[in-house]
């Protein structure tokens, strides 16, 4: 894990290490097939729609911890990371997600 290089760099390593990249794709672009979702793909973690729905660090952290989309039933079977990732890891992961365009 990178150290002393900032939260976003550590978060990028976590994104790969913990498998987020496998479903949400490189750079959080999504598009990986998911037959249970309305558009049949796993959602992007970047772009205007993501930033509009998850407009605070707390909202992003909450969905990572709980694995469900806030206010709706989950549309994908994302594992919950509550109790698995430390608060520092969650902070780093959120910092990385916020760099995605």
PDB file of C-alpha atoms in Angstrom:
ATOM      1  CA  UNK A   1       0.000   0.000   0.000  1.00  0.00           C
ATOM      2  CA  UNK A   2       1.458   3.391  -0.923  1.00  0.00           C
ATOM      3  CA  UNK A   3       2.305   5.534   2.078  1.00  0.00           C
ATOM      4  CA  UNK A   4       2.852   9.275   2.475  1.00  0.00           C
ATOM      5  CA  UNK A   5       1.537   9.915  -1.035  1.00  0.00           C
ATOM      6  CA  UNK A   6      -1.939  11.108  -0.138  1.00  0.00           C
ATOM      7  CA  UNK A   7      -5.286   9.514   0.439  1.00  0.00           C
ATOM      8  CA  UNK A   8      -6.254   9.358  -3.247  1.00  0.00           C
ATOM      9  CA  UNK A   9      -3.138   7.319  -4.116  1.00  0.00           C
ATOM     10  CA  UNK A  10      -3.804   4.916  -1.238  1.00  0.00           C
ATOM     11  CA  UNK A  11      -7.458   4.761  -2.310  1.00  0.00           C
ATOM     12  CA  UNK A  12      -6.485   3.837  -5.867  1.00  0.00           C
ATOM     13  CA  UNK A  13      -4.476   0.911  -4.497  1.00  0.00           C
ATOM     14  CA  UNK A  14      -7.444  -0.175  -2.354  1.00  0.00           C
ATOM     15  CA  UNK A  15      -9.745   0.067  -5.383  1.00  0.00           C
ATOM     16  CA  UNK A  16      -7.596  -2.545  -7.107  1.00  0.00           C
ATOM     17  CA  UNK A  17      -6.619  -4.636  -4.056  1.00  0.00           C
ATOM     18  CA  UNK A  18     -10.150  -5.085  -2.769  1.00  0.00           C
ATOM     19  CA  UNK A  19     -11.680  -5.803  -6.175  1.00  0.00           C
ATOM     20  CA  UNK A  20     -13.746  -2.662  -6.814  1.00  0.00           C
ATOM     21  CA  UNK A  21     -12.090  -2.537 -10.225  1.00  0.00           C
ATOM     22  CA  UNK A  22     -13.502  -5.960 -11.125  1.00  0.00           C
ATOM     23  CA  UNK A  23     -17.080  -4.697 -11.134  1.00  0.00           C
ATOM     24  CA  UNK A  24     -16.879  -0.924 -11.510  1.00  0.00           C
ATOM     25  CA  UNK A  25     -14.086  -1.116 -14.067  1.00  0.00           C
ATOM     26  CA  UNK A  26     -10.909   0.859 -14.590  1.00  0.00           C
ATOM     27  CA  UNK A  27     -11.290   4.474 -13.517  1.00  0.00           C
ATOM     28  CA  UNK A  28     -14.760   3.678 -12.147  1.00  0.00           C
ATOM     29  CA  UNK A  29     -16.349   3.825 -15.589  1.00  0.00           C
ATOM     30  CA  UNK A  30     -18.789   0.971 -14.885  1.00  0.00           C
ATOM     31  CA  UNK A  31     -20.449  -0.781 -17.796  1.00  0.00           C
ATOM     32  CA  UNK A  32     -19.640  -4.290 -16.559  1.00  0.00           C
ATOM     33  CA  UNK A  33     -22.676  -6.513 -17.293  1.00  0.00           C
ATOM     34  CA  UNK A  34     -25.205  -6.914 -14.473  1.00  0.00           C
ATOM     35  CA  UNK A  35     -28.457  -8.510 -15.603  1.00  0.00           C
ATOM     36  CA  UNK A  36     -30.278  -7.480 -12.387  1.00  0.00           C
ATOM     37  CA  UNK A  37     -29.895  -3.736 -12.861  1.00  0.00           C
ATOM     38  CA  UNK A  38     -32.300  -1.585 -14.888  1.00  0.00           C
ATOM     39  CA  UNK A  39     -29.747  -0.841 -17.596  1.00  0.00           C
ATOM     40  CA  UNK A  40     -28.120  -4.299 -17.281  1.00  0.00           C
ATOM     41  CA  UNK A  41     -24.739  -2.874 -16.214  1.00  0.00           C
ATOM     42  CA  UNK A  42     -22.909  -2.088 -12.993  1.00  0.00           C
ATOM     43  CA  UNK A  43     -23.028   1.665 -12.370  1.00  0.00           C
ATOM     44  CA  UNK A  44     -20.228   4.085 -12.935  1.00  0.00           C
ATOM     45  CA  UNK A  45     -18.482   5.661  -9.957  1.00  0.00           C
ATOM     46  CA  UNK A  46     -17.677   8.775 -11.920  1.00  0.00           C
ATOM     47  CA  UNK A  47     -19.491  11.430 -13.847  1.00  0.00           C
ATOM     48  CA  UNK A  48     -22.365  13.806 -13.236  1.00  0.00           C
ATOM     49  CA  UNK A  49     -24.979  11.219 -12.206  1.00  0.00           C
ATOM     50  CA  UNK A  50     -22.723   9.692  -9.555  1.00  0.00           C
ATOM     51  CA  UNK A  51     -21.666  13.079  -8.200  1.00  0.00           C
ATOM     52  CA  UNK A  52     -25.273  14.262  -8.073  1.00  0.00           C
ATOM     53  CA  UNK A  53     -26.517  11.235  -6.116  1.00  0.00           C
ATOM     54  CA  UNK A  54     -23.422  10.849  -3.919  1.00  0.00           C
ATOM     55  CA  UNK A  55     -22.608  14.488  -3.270  1.00  0.00           C
ATOM     56  CA  UNK A  56     -21.020  14.052   0.171  1.00  0.00           C
ATOM     57  CA  UNK A  57     -18.242  11.880   1.540  1.00  0.00           C
ATOM     58  CA  UNK A  58     -20.735  10.444   4.049  1.00  0.00           C
ATOM     59  CA  UNK A  59     -23.096   9.251   1.302  1.00  0.00           C
ATOM     60  CA  UNK A  60     -20.243   7.520  -0.509  1.00  0.00           C
ATOM     61  CA  UNK A  61     -18.930   5.975   2.711  1.00  0.00           C
ATOM     62  CA  UNK A  62     -22.407   4.804   3.738  1.00  0.00           C
ATOM     63  CA  UNK A  63     -22.984   2.929   0.495  1.00  0.00           C
ATOM     64  CA  UNK A  64     -19.540   1.286   0.702  1.00  0.00           C
ATOM     65  CA  UNK A  65     -20.253   0.215   4.288  1.00  0.00           C
ATOM     66  CA  UNK A  66     -23.804  -1.027   3.702  1.00  0.00           C
ATOM     67  CA  UNK A  67     -23.606  -2.218   0.075  1.00  0.00           C
ATOM     68  CA  UNK A  68     -26.976  -0.763  -0.823  1.00  0.00           C
ATOM     69  CA  UNK A  69     -28.004   2.342  -2.677  1.00  0.00           C
ATOM     70  CA  UNK A  70     -29.362   4.772  -0.130  1.00  0.00           C
ATOM     71  CA  UNK A  71     -33.160   4.991  -0.197  1.00  0.00           C
ATOM     72  CA  UNK A  72     -33.648   2.052  -2.574  1.00  0.00           C
ATOM     73  CA  UNK A  73     -33.243  -1.677  -2.566  1.00  0.00           C
ATOM     74  CA  UNK A  74     -29.843  -2.786  -3.856  1.00  0.00           C
ATOM     75  CA  UNK A  75     -29.756  -3.364  -7.599  1.00  0.00           C
ATOM     76  CA  UNK A  76     -26.512  -5.294  -7.547  1.00  0.00           C
ATOM     77  CA  UNK A  77     -24.992  -7.725  -5.149  1.00  0.00           C
ATOM     78  CA  UNK A  78     -22.124  -5.561  -3.939  1.00  0.00           C
ATOM     79  CA  UNK A  79     -20.440  -6.869  -0.803  1.00  0.00           C
ATOM     80  CA  UNK A  80     -20.652  -4.634   2.221  1.00  0.00           C
ATOM     81  CA  UNK A  81     -17.339  -3.342   3.533  1.00  0.00           C
ATOM     82  CA  UNK A  82     -18.528  -2.173   6.956  1.00  0.00           C
ATOM     83  CA  UNK A  83     -16.261  -3.692   9.579  1.00  0.00           C
ATOM     84  CA  UNK A  84     -13.817  -4.799   6.895  1.00  0.00           C
ATOM     85  CA  UNK A  85     -12.295  -1.511   5.766  1.00  0.00           C
ATOM     86  CA  UNK A  86     -10.946   0.808   8.419  1.00  0.00           C
ATOM     87  CA  UNK A  87     -12.091   4.414   8.643  1.00  0.00           C
ATOM     88  CA  UNK A  88      -8.727   5.434   7.176  1.00  0.00           C
ATOM     89  CA  UNK A  89      -9.215   3.036   4.240  1.00  0.00           C
ATOM     90  CA  UNK A  90     -12.730   4.357   3.640  1.00  0.00           C
ATOM     91  CA  UNK A  91     -11.424   7.921   3.679  1.00  0.00           C
ATOM     92  CA  UNK A  92      -8.718   6.995   1.165  1.00  0.00           C
ATOM     93  CA  UNK A  93     -11.163   5.167  -1.090  1.00  0.00           C
ATOM     94  CA  UNK A  94     -13.550   8.119  -1.093  1.00  0.00           C
ATOM     95  CA  UNK A  95     -10.640  10.455  -1.887  1.00  0.00           C
ATOM     96  CA  UNK A  96      -9.782   8.293  -4.891  1.00  0.00           C
ATOM     97  CA  UNK A  97     -13.403   8.090  -6.096  1.00  0.00           C
ATOM     98  CA  UNK A  98     -13.609  11.876  -5.969  1.00  0.00           C
ATOM     99  CA  UNK A  99     -10.704  12.087  -8.465  1.00  0.00           C
ATOM    100  CA  UNK A 100     -12.596  10.095 -11.090  1.00  0.00           C
ATOM    101  CA  UNK A 101     -14.025  12.157 -13.911  1.00  0.00           C
TER     102      UNK A 101
END
